[in-house]
C-alpha cells in the first residue's frame, strides 16, 4: 500500500501547483481570449512605461510647445463655438459670454480667456474690473482673419498668448478671442500629470487583470454605453443623413475614382447607378467639371453648368494642399437662387429707372418735351422703342372733352431715321379693336406679347404692320396716360430683337412710369393753357403796330421770359403839337397777374395822355392810380393781389424844338446816342416805383437833342446777368450802343445780340427811337395883341401861309377855326397870345394865352349871341383839345390835309352846320 501510494505521488504527469510547468501550460493551453488578455497586459505595461519615460524626457523641452498649443486650441475652440458670433451682435454680449468664457477657461486650464471687439473693447475677462476697457495689443493679424501666438514676459513670468478671429455666417471677422497661460503653470500641469499617468497605468493593469470578460464592458464604457446594436443604428443614421441632405457629396480616391456619391449628388449630376468605382473622367460630366474633379485644385463656390442646372461647387483634398490621397466635393443647386438674384437685380434697376424718371420727366412745362422725356427715360432700360400719343386738346393746353381714338404722335425714342412707325407729329386715328383704341376707350393697359398673332393690331395698317415686324419689333405694351381721372393719351412700349416679350410684371412697372409722367404732362398742359391765356391777354394789350411819325423812326423788341409772359411793356403815343410820348414800364412777376397789371397801366397811360398831360403829371396820376388799386386789392374779399415793383418812364419829344422831357417812377434811365456815336444816360432824379410815391412831386429832366440822335428805352431784364453787377451791365450797354450810326432796327438787333446772347430769365422790352426835326418852313408863328382888330391880320397871314403850303382846300375851315380860337383868346384870355401853325402829317392850329380857364362845348340858346364857336371848331377839325403849361394853356385843332379833307362847303353851309346843333339831343 505504501508503495502504491508512493508511486502515485511520484507520477511524472503531475506537477506541483506553483511549478513553471503549470504556468506555461496555462499560458499555452487556454483559449485565444486569454492570449489576447496576456497580449493586452504586456502592451499596457509597455505603453505605460514608455509614456512615463516620454513625459519625463520631453516635459522640459515641450513645455513651451504645450503652452502654445493649449492657448491656440482654447482660443480657436471658443472662437468657433456655435452662437458666439450671434452673441457678439447682441446689445449686451458680456452678459451671455462672460460665464461661458470663464467655464471654458477653467476647463482648458489656462489663465485667461478674453473676448475683444474689433476696436479693442474687452467683453469677457477673468478679472471683472477689466470688462469694457479698451486694450491695445498685437491683434491686427486676428482682426485680419489670421490666428497667431506670441510669447511675452509678464508680471507672472514667461507667458504665452494666442488669438483667433471670430467669423459670422458670411465669413466676416466680428471679434477676437485671446487665450493666455504662464509657462510655469504648464510645467506644473505636466508635473501633475505624472501621478495621473502612474495611477492610470495601475488602473489599466487592474482592469486587464479582470480578464477578457471585462473587455466588452470596457468597450461599452469607451463608446458611452453603445453596444453593437446601437453602433449599427448610429451607422444607419449616418448613412441616412448622408444620402438625405439637400447637398451633393462626392468622395474620390487618389486614383481619381469615385468612392462615394450620395443621392443628391447622383440627382444633380445625373450619375449612372454604377458610378461608384469608376473614374471621374468616365462619368460623362461637363468638361470643366470633370477637369476640376480630376485635379488637385481646391475650389470654393465655383459655379459649373450641369445639364440645365447651375451648381455651386466646393472642393477640398483629404490631405494638406498638394496631397494625393483624395478629395471631398460638395454640390449645391443655385439655379433658383440665381433666378431670384436676377429678379432682384431687375427690380433694383427698375427702382433706379423710376428715380431717374422722377428727376428727368417734367423738367420743363412743355407738353411735347415732357412726352419726349418719358420716351427717353424708358429707352433702353425698359423698352427698345417708346412712342407717346396725346390728344390734340392736351397739346393746346385744353381740357380733353372725352376719350377719343384720334391721337397725335408726340414723341419717339429708340428708332433710327428709317423706322416704319408713324412719324412724330402725325395725327393717327386708331381703328376699333386696336390695342391703343382699347386702352383709350376702356382706360386700361393692354399687353400684346406677340404682335404677329394680334389681328387687332395688324388691322390698323396691314402694310405698316408687316414692315414693323420685319424691322424686328415683336411685343407691345400700351398704357394710358391718366391724370385726375382723365385720359390724356397713351404711352406705347415696344420690344424688338432678342428682348423678352412684355409680361404682367412689366406692365405694373410701365403703369407706374406712365402715372408719374401723366402728372407732369397734365401740369404742362395746365401751364400751356395759362400761358396761352396770358399771351393772348398780353398781345391784346401790347401795341400791335407803332404809329408812323415824320419826326421819329421807331423800332422795338419784346422777348418773353423763359418761364412765361411777364409784365414789361412799352408804347408810342402821338400827341398834338408835333409831339410824341415814349413810354416804357415793368411789372414784377410773370403770368396772368403781371400781364393784366401791365394792360391796366398801359390803358391808364393812354387815358392820361389823351388829357395832354406833361410827363411828371402823367407819372403822378399813374402813381395815385396804382396806390388806389393796391388799396382795393387788399380790401377785396378773399384778399386780392397787389401791384408790387411796377416802374414806368415817360418821355415826351417835341419835334419842333427838339426838346425831350423825361419823368420816371423807379425805372432805369434812358440812353441817348448822339449822331457822333457817343452815349450818355439821362440821369433823372431818383424816384420810387409806382404806388410808393405817397404824394411826393415828380421831377423831370429836360434836354435838347440834335437831329439824328437815338433815344433807347429798356427794362431791367436787358441788364440782368449773374456774372456782373448793374454798373457793369450799363457799361456793356454803352459799348453796344456806341459806334457808327445805325437804324433803330439795327440798333435793336445789336443790343440783343450783345446783351442777351443766350436768352434771359426775365422778359425784356427794348424801344429805340431816332429823333428828327420838323422842317422850319412848316412852322409859322404870330404874336397877337389883345385887340379884336388884331384877329383879321393874323387870319389873313394864316391864309397866305396855307396857300404857300398848298392847303387852299382847307383854308376856309382853317380861317373859321382860327377866327373862333383867336377871338376867344382875345376876349377871355390873358396876354401873351400866340398863334402857331404846324404842317406835318396834318395841319395843327394852336392858339395860346396866359390864362388857365378851360373852354368846353355848350348849347347856346336862341337868344344867345355866342356859344357856338367851339361847336364849329369841332365840326371842321378832326380833333381838338386843350393842354396846359406853367404859363397858361394852348387850344389846338388838327385838320386832315389829304385830298378831299374837310367838309364839302358847296353842299354844306354854316347855317346847315348850326342847324345840326339844334338837332342835338341832350
Tab-separated table of C-alpha atoms in Angstrom, residues 445-799:
chain	number	residue	atom	x	y	z
A	445	UNK	CA	-53.422	98.862	-70.054
A	446	UNK	CA	-53.101	96.342	-72.878
A	447	UNK	CA	-50.245	93.906	-73.452
A	448	UNK	CA	-49.639	92.226	-76.803
A	449	UNK	CA	-46.928	89.656	-76.185
A	450	UNK	CA	-46.785	88.607	-79.857
A	451	UNK	CA	-47.648	91.269	-82.405
A	452	UNK	CA	-47.543	88.805	-85.268
A	453	UNK	CA	-50.548	86.955	-83.837
A	454	UNK	CA	-52.603	90.062	-82.941
A	455	UNK	CA	-55.332	90.727	-85.540
A	456	UNK	CA	-56.473	93.910	-83.787
A	457	UNK	CA	-53.042	95.471	-84.050
A	458	UNK	CA	-52.488	94.327	-87.633
A	459	UNK	CA	-55.884	95.733	-88.658
A	460	UNK	CA	-54.616	99.288	-88.040
A	461	UNK	CA	-52.378	99.188	-91.122
A	462	UNK	CA	-51.556	95.821	-92.674
A	463	UNK	CA	-48.645	97.049	-94.774
A	464	UNK	CA	-47.110	99.090	-91.977
A	465	UNK	CA	-47.587	96.166	-89.553
A	466	UNK	CA	-45.677	93.892	-91.919
A	467	UNK	CA	-42.779	96.362	-92.097
A	468	UNK	CA	-42.773	96.771	-88.306
A	469	UNK	CA	-42.493	93.018	-87.819
A	470	UNK	CA	-39.757	92.875	-90.420
A	471	UNK	CA	-37.971	95.658	-88.513
A	472	UNK	CA	-37.758	93.272	-85.541
A	473	UNK	CA	-40.405	94.685	-83.211
A	474	UNK	CA	-42.383	91.797	-81.718
A	475	UNK	CA	-44.074	92.894	-78.447
A	476	UNK	CA	-46.162	95.899	-77.309
A	477	UNK	CA	-47.467	97.295	-74.033
A	478	UNK	CA	-49.981	100.168	-74.230
A	479	UNK	CA	-50.525	102.187	-71.053
A	480	UNK	CA	-52.998	105.086	-70.817
A	481	UNK	CA	-51.659	108.408	-69.538
A	482	UNK	CA	-54.265	109.243	-66.926
A	483	UNK	CA	-54.248	112.269	-64.618
A	484	UNK	CA	-57.083	113.374	-62.317
A	485	UNK	CA	-59.275	110.636	-63.816
A	486	UNK	CA	-58.878	111.949	-67.376
A	487	UNK	CA	-57.040	110.098	-70.170
A	488	UNK	CA	-54.540	112.475	-71.808
A	489	UNK	CA	-53.059	109.969	-74.250
A	490	UNK	CA	-51.164	106.686	-74.289
A	491	UNK	CA	-47.580	105.508	-73.969
A	492	UNK	CA	-46.570	102.616	-76.246
A	493	UNK	CA	-43.649	100.478	-75.106
A	494	UNK	CA	-42.181	98.236	-77.830
A	495	UNK	CA	-39.624	95.451	-77.620
A	496	UNK	CA	-37.589	94.157	-80.532
A	497	UNK	CA	-34.861	91.689	-81.395
A	498	UNK	CA	-33.800	89.335	-78.611
A	499	UNK	CA	-35.657	91.227	-75.861
A	500	UNK	CA	-38.202	89.126	-73.961
A	501	UNK	CA	-41.901	89.867	-74.560
A	502	UNK	CA	-43.763	92.012	-72.050
A	503	UNK	CA	-45.272	90.290	-69.019
A	504	UNK	CA	-47.693	91.314	-66.275
A	505	UNK	CA	-44.762	92.292	-64.056
A	506	UNK	CA	-43.510	94.576	-66.816
A	507	UNK	CA	-46.974	96.049	-67.139
A	508	UNK	CA	-47.133	97.108	-63.488
A	509	UNK	CA	-43.832	98.940	-63.863
A	510	UNK	CA	-44.959	100.597	-67.100
A	511	UNK	CA	-48.139	101.807	-65.387
A	512	UNK	CA	-46.132	103.319	-62.539
A	513	UNK	CA	-43.842	105.078	-65.011
A	514	UNK	CA	-46.785	106.329	-67.091
A	515	UNK	CA	-48.629	107.508	-63.989
A	516	UNK	CA	-45.718	109.714	-62.978
A	517	UNK	CA	-45.330	111.068	-66.491
A	518	UNK	CA	-49.074	111.763	-66.802
A	519	UNK	CA	-48.964	114.096	-63.798
A	520	UNK	CA	-46.104	116.056	-65.374
A	521	UNK	CA	-47.906	116.173	-68.736
A	522	UNK	CA	-51.071	117.439	-67.062
A	523	UNK	CA	-49.069	120.114	-65.225
A	524	UNK	CA	-47.508	121.142	-68.536
A	525	UNK	CA	-50.964	121.177	-70.145
A	526	UNK	CA	-52.295	123.487	-67.457
A	527	UNK	CA	-49.282	125.724	-67.812
A	528	UNK	CA	-49.759	125.758	-71.591
A	529	UNK	CA	-53.354	126.841	-71.110
A	530	UNK	CA	-52.459	129.599	-68.664
A	531	UNK	CA	-49.534	130.654	-70.817
A	532	UNK	CA	-51.749	130.840	-73.899
A	533	UNK	CA	-54.276	132.921	-71.961
A	534	UNK	CA	-51.527	135.221	-70.704
A	535	UNK	CA	-50.037	135.559	-74.193
A	536	UNK	CA	-53.448	136.291	-75.660
A	537	UNK	CA	-54.092	138.883	-72.989
A	538	UNK	CA	-50.687	140.432	-73.448
A	539	UNK	CA	-50.974	140.592	-77.226
A	540	UNK	CA	-54.324	142.234	-76.890
A	541	UNK	CA	-52.856	144.832	-74.546
A	542	UNK	CA	-49.499	145.479	-76.206
A	543	UNK	CA	-49.302	147.788	-79.247
A	544	UNK	CA	-49.586	145.709	-82.382
A	545	UNK	CA	-48.052	148.389	-84.623
A	546	UNK	CA	-46.123	151.559	-83.857
A	547	UNK	CA	-47.565	154.811	-85.255
A	548	UNK	CA	-45.872	156.487	-88.194
A	549	UNK	CA	-44.403	159.871	-87.457
A	550	UNK	CA	-42.332	162.169	-89.642
A	551	UNK	CA	-40.125	163.194	-86.739
A	552	UNK	CA	-39.455	159.698	-85.322
A	553	UNK	CA	-38.136	156.380	-86.671
A	554	UNK	CA	-39.058	153.765	-84.091
A	555	UNK	CA	-38.133	150.067	-83.618
A	556	UNK	CA	-38.841	147.745	-80.717
A	557	UNK	CA	-38.233	144.279	-79.312
A	558	UNK	CA	-40.099	142.240	-76.739
A	559	UNK	CA	-38.547	138.969	-75.539
A	560	UNK	CA	-40.725	136.935	-73.161
A	561	UNK	CA	-39.081	135.224	-70.226
A	562	UNK	CA	-38.293	131.504	-70.307
A	563	UNK	CA	-40.821	130.970	-67.527
A	564	UNK	CA	-43.664	132.711	-69.361
A	565	UNK	CA	-45.311	136.010	-70.063
A	566	UNK	CA	-44.107	138.921	-67.969
A	567	UNK	CA	-45.129	142.477	-67.237
A	568	UNK	CA	-42.702	144.502	-69.401
A	569	UNK	CA	-44.370	146.894	-71.844
A	570	UNK	CA	-43.814	149.963	-73.998
A	571	UNK	CA	-45.898	152.353	-76.054
A	572	UNK	CA	-45.557	155.174	-78.562
A	573	UNK	CA	-48.386	157.727	-78.304
A	574	UNK	CA	-48.711	160.622	-80.784
A	575	UNK	CA	-49.546	163.945	-79.083
A	576	UNK	CA	-50.831	167.173	-80.572
A	577	UNK	CA	-48.324	169.853	-81.417
A	578	UNK	CA	-45.960	167.513	-83.351
A	579	UNK	CA	-45.037	165.751	-80.135
A	580	UNK	CA	-44.730	162.082	-79.299
A	581	UNK	CA	-44.853	160.307	-75.925
A	582	UNK	CA	-42.478	157.351	-75.491
A	583	UNK	CA	-43.447	155.181	-72.521
A	584	UNK	CA	-41.861	152.039	-71.107
A	585	UNK	CA	-42.704	150.123	-67.911
A	586	UNK	CA	-42.074	146.957	-65.970
A	587	UNK	CA	-44.351	144.978	-63.664
A	588	UNK	CA	-42.508	142.491	-61.477
A	589	UNK	CA	-43.623	138.873	-61.873
A	590	UNK	CA	-44.953	136.608	-64.595
A	591	UNK	CA	-48.257	135.188	-65.656
A	592	UNK	CA	-51.785	136.497	-65.887
A	593	UNK	CA	-51.498	138.916	-62.988
A	594	UNK	CA	-48.417	140.617	-64.420
A	595	UNK	CA	-49.945	140.778	-67.916
A	596	UNK	CA	-53.257	142.137	-66.628
A	597	UNK	CA	-51.483	144.734	-64.494
A	598	UNK	CA	-49.415	145.782	-67.473
A	599	UNK	CA	-52.587	146.217	-69.538
A	600	UNK	CA	-54.229	148.346	-66.865
A	601	UNK	CA	-51.200	150.611	-66.634
A	602	UNK	CA	-50.940	150.948	-70.409
A	603	UNK	CA	-54.626	151.862	-70.715
A	604	UNK	CA	-54.218	154.371	-67.900
A	605	UNK	CA	-51.246	155.947	-69.695
A	606	UNK	CA	-53.329	156.258	-72.866
A	607	UNK	CA	-56.137	157.896	-70.946
A	608	UNK	CA	-53.827	160.335	-69.195
A	609	UNK	CA	-52.103	161.080	-72.497
A	610	UNK	CA	-55.476	161.971	-74.001
A	611	UNK	CA	-55.598	164.769	-71.426
A	612	UNK	CA	-52.300	166.033	-72.886
A	613	UNK	CA	-50.589	165.909	-69.501
A	614	UNK	CA	-46.900	166.566	-69.030
A	615	UNK	CA	-44.688	163.562	-68.172
A	616	UNK	CA	-44.427	164.463	-64.487
A	617	UNK	CA	-48.194	164.911	-64.182
A	618	UNK	CA	-48.788	161.634	-66.007
A	619	UNK	CA	-46.423	159.753	-63.653
A	620	UNK	CA	-48.061	161.412	-60.656
A	621	UNK	CA	-51.551	160.356	-61.707
A	622	UNK	CA	-50.268	156.845	-62.506
A	623	UNK	CA	-48.729	156.603	-59.028
A	624	UNK	CA	-52.033	157.586	-57.423
A	625	UNK	CA	-53.869	155.028	-59.564
A	626	UNK	CA	-51.538	152.178	-58.543
A	627	UNK	CA	-51.841	153.134	-54.872
A	628	UNK	CA	-55.626	153.090	-55.217
A	629	UNK	CA	-55.587	149.702	-56.954
A	630	UNK	CA	-53.409	148.278	-54.172
A	631	UNK	CA	-55.846	149.508	-51.526
A	632	UNK	CA	-58.756	147.969	-53.411
A	633	UNK	CA	-56.856	144.708	-53.852
A	634	UNK	CA	-56.041	144.421	-50.160
A	635	UNK	CA	-59.607	145.159	-49.089
A	636	UNK	CA	-61.261	142.857	-51.613
A	637	UNK	CA	-62.946	139.692	-50.353
A	638	UNK	CA	-60.500	136.835	-50.120
A	639	UNK	CA	-57.514	139.160	-50.415
A	640	UNK	CA	-56.620	140.266	-53.921
A	641	UNK	CA	-53.161	140.626	-55.413
A	642	UNK	CA	-51.441	143.986	-55.161
A	643	UNK	CA	-49.130	145.631	-57.663
A	644	UNK	CA	-45.594	145.361	-56.354
A	645	UNK	CA	-42.483	146.616	-58.067
A	646	UNK	CA	-44.135	148.372	-61.018
A	647	UNK	CA	-41.956	151.016	-62.683
A	648	UNK	CA	-42.614	153.444	-65.511
A	649	UNK	CA	-40.726	156.021	-67.567
A	650	UNK	CA	-42.399	158.630	-69.768
A	651	UNK	CA	-40.600	160.857	-72.253
A	652	UNK	CA	-42.249	163.485	-74.466
A	653	UNK	CA	-40.338	164.591	-77.534
A	654	UNK	CA	-41.181	167.868	-79.285
A	655	UNK	CA	-40.159	167.636	-82.923
A	656	UNK	CA	-40.380	171.437	-83.364
A	657	UNK	CA	-37.879	172.354	-80.678
A	658	UNK	CA	-36.035	169.030	-80.385
A	659	UNK	CA	-36.585	169.032	-76.625
A	660	UNK	CA	-37.253	165.850	-74.718
A	661	UNK	CA	-38.837	165.854	-71.261
A	662	UNK	CA	-38.377	162.740	-69.118
A	663	UNK	CA	-40.077	161.698	-65.872
A	664	UNK	CA	-39.618	158.338	-64.176
A	665	UNK	CA	-41.013	156.219	-61.363
A	666	UNK	CA	-38.224	153.865	-60.318
A	667	UNK	CA	-37.242	152.943	-63.886
A	668	UNK	CA	-33.774	152.710	-65.386
A	669	UNK	CA	-32.572	155.875	-67.155
A	670	UNK	CA	-32.839	156.054	-70.951
A	671	UNK	CA	-29.726	156.186	-73.103
A	672	UNK	CA	-29.061	158.894	-75.674
A	673	UNK	CA	-26.852	158.024	-78.655
A	674	UNK	CA	-25.754	161.216	-80.344
A	675	UNK	CA	-25.012	161.409	-84.078
A	676	UNK	CA	-21.250	161.213	-83.416
A	677	UNK	CA	-21.671	157.836	-81.685
A	678	UNK	CA	-21.204	158.981	-78.096
A	679	UNK	CA	-23.554	157.530	-75.486
A	680	UNK	CA	-24.863	159.079	-72.293
A	681	UNK	CA	-27.602	158.160	-69.847
A	682	UNK	CA	-30.209	160.760	-68.928
A	683	UNK	CA	-29.823	160.697	-65.178
A	684	UNK	CA	-33.256	161.589	-63.888
A	685	UNK	CA	-33.914	162.352	-60.216
A	686	UNK	CA	-34.363	159.295	-58.024
A	687	UNK	CA	-37.999	158.377	-57.586
A	688	UNK	CA	-39.768	155.368	-56.023
A	689	UNK	CA	-41.733	152.797	-58.039
A	690	UNK	CA	-45.402	153.317	-58.750
A	691	UNK	CA	-47.683	153.202	-55.746
A	692	UNK	CA	-44.972	154.279	-53.313
A	693	UNK	CA	-44.742	157.986	-54.149
A	694	UNK	CA	-47.070	158.913	-51.281
A	695	UNK	CA	-47.995	162.229	-52.950
A	696	UNK	CA	-44.403	163.374	-53.454
A	697	UNK	CA	-43.835	165.578	-56.518
A	698	UNK	CA	-42.296	164.007	-59.602
A	699	UNK	CA	-39.297	165.794	-61.076
A	700	UNK	CA	-38.440	165.950	-64.765
A	701	UNK	CA	-35.322	166.104	-66.842
A	702	UNK	CA	-35.231	168.271	-69.969
A	703	UNK	CA	-32.645	168.285	-72.727
A	704	UNK	CA	-32.449	169.229	-76.390
A	705	UNK	CA	-31.362	166.506	-78.761
A	706	UNK	CA	-29.510	167.017	-82.044
A	707	UNK	CA	-31.328	165.752	-85.078
A	708	UNK	CA	-30.453	162.114	-85.741
A	709	UNK	CA	-29.941	161.217	-82.084
A	710	UNK	CA	-31.301	157.925	-80.835
A	711	UNK	CA	-33.325	157.506	-77.659
A	712	UNK	CA	-33.005	153.995	-76.135
A	713	UNK	CA	-35.514	152.766	-73.548
A	714	UNK	CA	-35.191	149.323	-71.908
A	715	UNK	CA	-36.294	147.225	-68.932
A	716	UNK	CA	-34.098	145.610	-66.286
A	717	UNK	CA	-34.284	142.200	-67.963
A	718	UNK	CA	-31.777	143.516	-70.515
A	719	UNK	CA	-29.185	144.128	-67.800
A	720	UNK	CA	-29.701	141.085	-65.576
A	721	UNK	CA	-26.605	138.914	-65.541
A	722	UNK	CA	-25.339	136.818	-62.638
A	723	UNK	CA	-21.738	137.349	-63.705
A	724	UNK	CA	-21.816	141.157	-63.449
A	725	UNK	CA	-23.467	143.956	-61.482
A	726	UNK	CA	-25.755	146.696	-62.805
A	727	UNK	CA	-22.945	149.187	-63.407
A	728	UNK	CA	-21.023	146.650	-65.461
A	729	UNK	CA	-24.197	145.886	-67.434
A	730	UNK	CA	-24.725	149.588	-68.141
A	731	UNK	CA	-21.129	149.821	-69.382
A	732	UNK	CA	-21.771	146.829	-71.646
A	733	UNK	CA	-24.927	148.501	-72.961
A	734	UNK	CA	-22.950	151.688	-73.591
A	735	UNK	CA	-20.416	149.732	-75.665
A	736	UNK	CA	-23.197	148.015	-77.608
A	737	UNK	CA	-24.802	151.372	-78.477
A	738	UNK	CA	-21.612	153.302	-79.256
A	739	UNK	CA	-20.126	153.433	-82.694
A	740	UNK	CA	-21.325	154.257	-86.168
A	741	UNK	CA	-24.789	155.497	-86.943
A	742	UNK	CA	-27.334	152.689	-87.213
A	743	UNK	CA	-31.031	152.474	-87.857
A	744	UNK	CA	-33.297	151.713	-84.906
A	745	UNK	CA	-33.799	148.159	-86.224
A	746	UNK	CA	-30.046	147.614	-86.461
A	747	UNK	CA	-29.621	149.087	-83.000
A	748	UNK	CA	-32.184	146.683	-81.512
A	749	UNK	CA	-30.507	143.704	-83.154
A	750	UNK	CA	-27.027	144.753	-81.979
A	751	UNK	CA	-28.171	145.322	-78.389
A	752	UNK	CA	-29.982	141.977	-78.133
A	753	UNK	CA	-27.070	140.046	-79.670
A	754	UNK	CA	-24.557	141.711	-77.347
A	755	UNK	CA	-26.502	141.768	-74.087
A	756	UNK	CA	-28.508	138.556	-74.389
A	757	UNK	CA	-26.554	136.015	-76.473
A	758	UNK	CA	-28.129	133.078	-74.606
A	759	UNK	CA	-31.534	134.490	-73.725
A	760	UNK	CA	-32.804	135.911	-70.447
A	761	UNK	CA	-34.580	134.558	-67.405
A	762	UNK	CA	-36.709	137.721	-67.299
A	763	UNK	CA	-38.756	139.330	-70.043
A	764	UNK	CA	-37.147	142.213	-71.936
A	765	UNK	CA	-38.646	145.282	-73.585
A	766	UNK	CA	-36.483	147.483	-75.818
A	767	UNK	CA	-37.581	150.664	-77.611
A	768	UNK	CA	-35.283	152.693	-79.890
A	769	UNK	CA	-36.379	155.999	-81.497
A	770	UNK	CA	-34.272	158.139	-83.856
A	771	UNK	CA	-35.443	161.718	-83.485
A	772	UNK	CA	-35.861	164.246	-86.266
A	773	UNK	CA	-36.947	167.841	-86.506
A	774	UNK	CA	-39.964	169.358	-88.211
A	775	UNK	CA	-38.850	171.496	-91.143
A	776	UNK	CA	-38.838	175.158	-90.000
A	777	UNK	CA	-40.598	176.062	-93.271
A	778	UNK	CA	-43.565	174.081	-91.986
A	779	UNK	CA	-43.866	176.079	-88.793
A	780	UNK	CA	-45.493	179.520	-88.656
A	781	UNK	CA	-45.975	181.645	-85.520
A	782	UNK	CA	-47.576	185.006	-84.793
A	783	UNK	CA	-47.911	187.208	-81.736
A	784	UNK	CA	-51.460	188.580	-81.305
A	785	UNK	CA	-52.297	191.712	-79.393
A	786	UNK	CA	-55.300	191.594	-77.093
A	787	UNK	CA	-57.417	193.611	-79.505
A	788	UNK	CA	-60.358	192.367	-81.620
A	789	UNK	CA	-58.919	194.297	-84.550
A	790	UNK	CA	-55.801	192.084	-84.484
A	791	UNK	CA	-57.759	188.992	-85.420
A	792	UNK	CA	-58.188	189.813	-89.084
A	793	UNK	CA	-54.488	190.453	-89.946
A	794	UNK	CA	-53.450	187.207	-88.312
A	795	UNK	CA	-56.180	185.327	-90.108
A	796	UNK	CA	-55.066	186.788	-93.445
A	797	UNK	CA	-51.435	185.861	-92.727
A	798	UNK	CA	-52.506	182.319	-91.969
A	799	UNK	CA	-54.406	182.175	-95.238
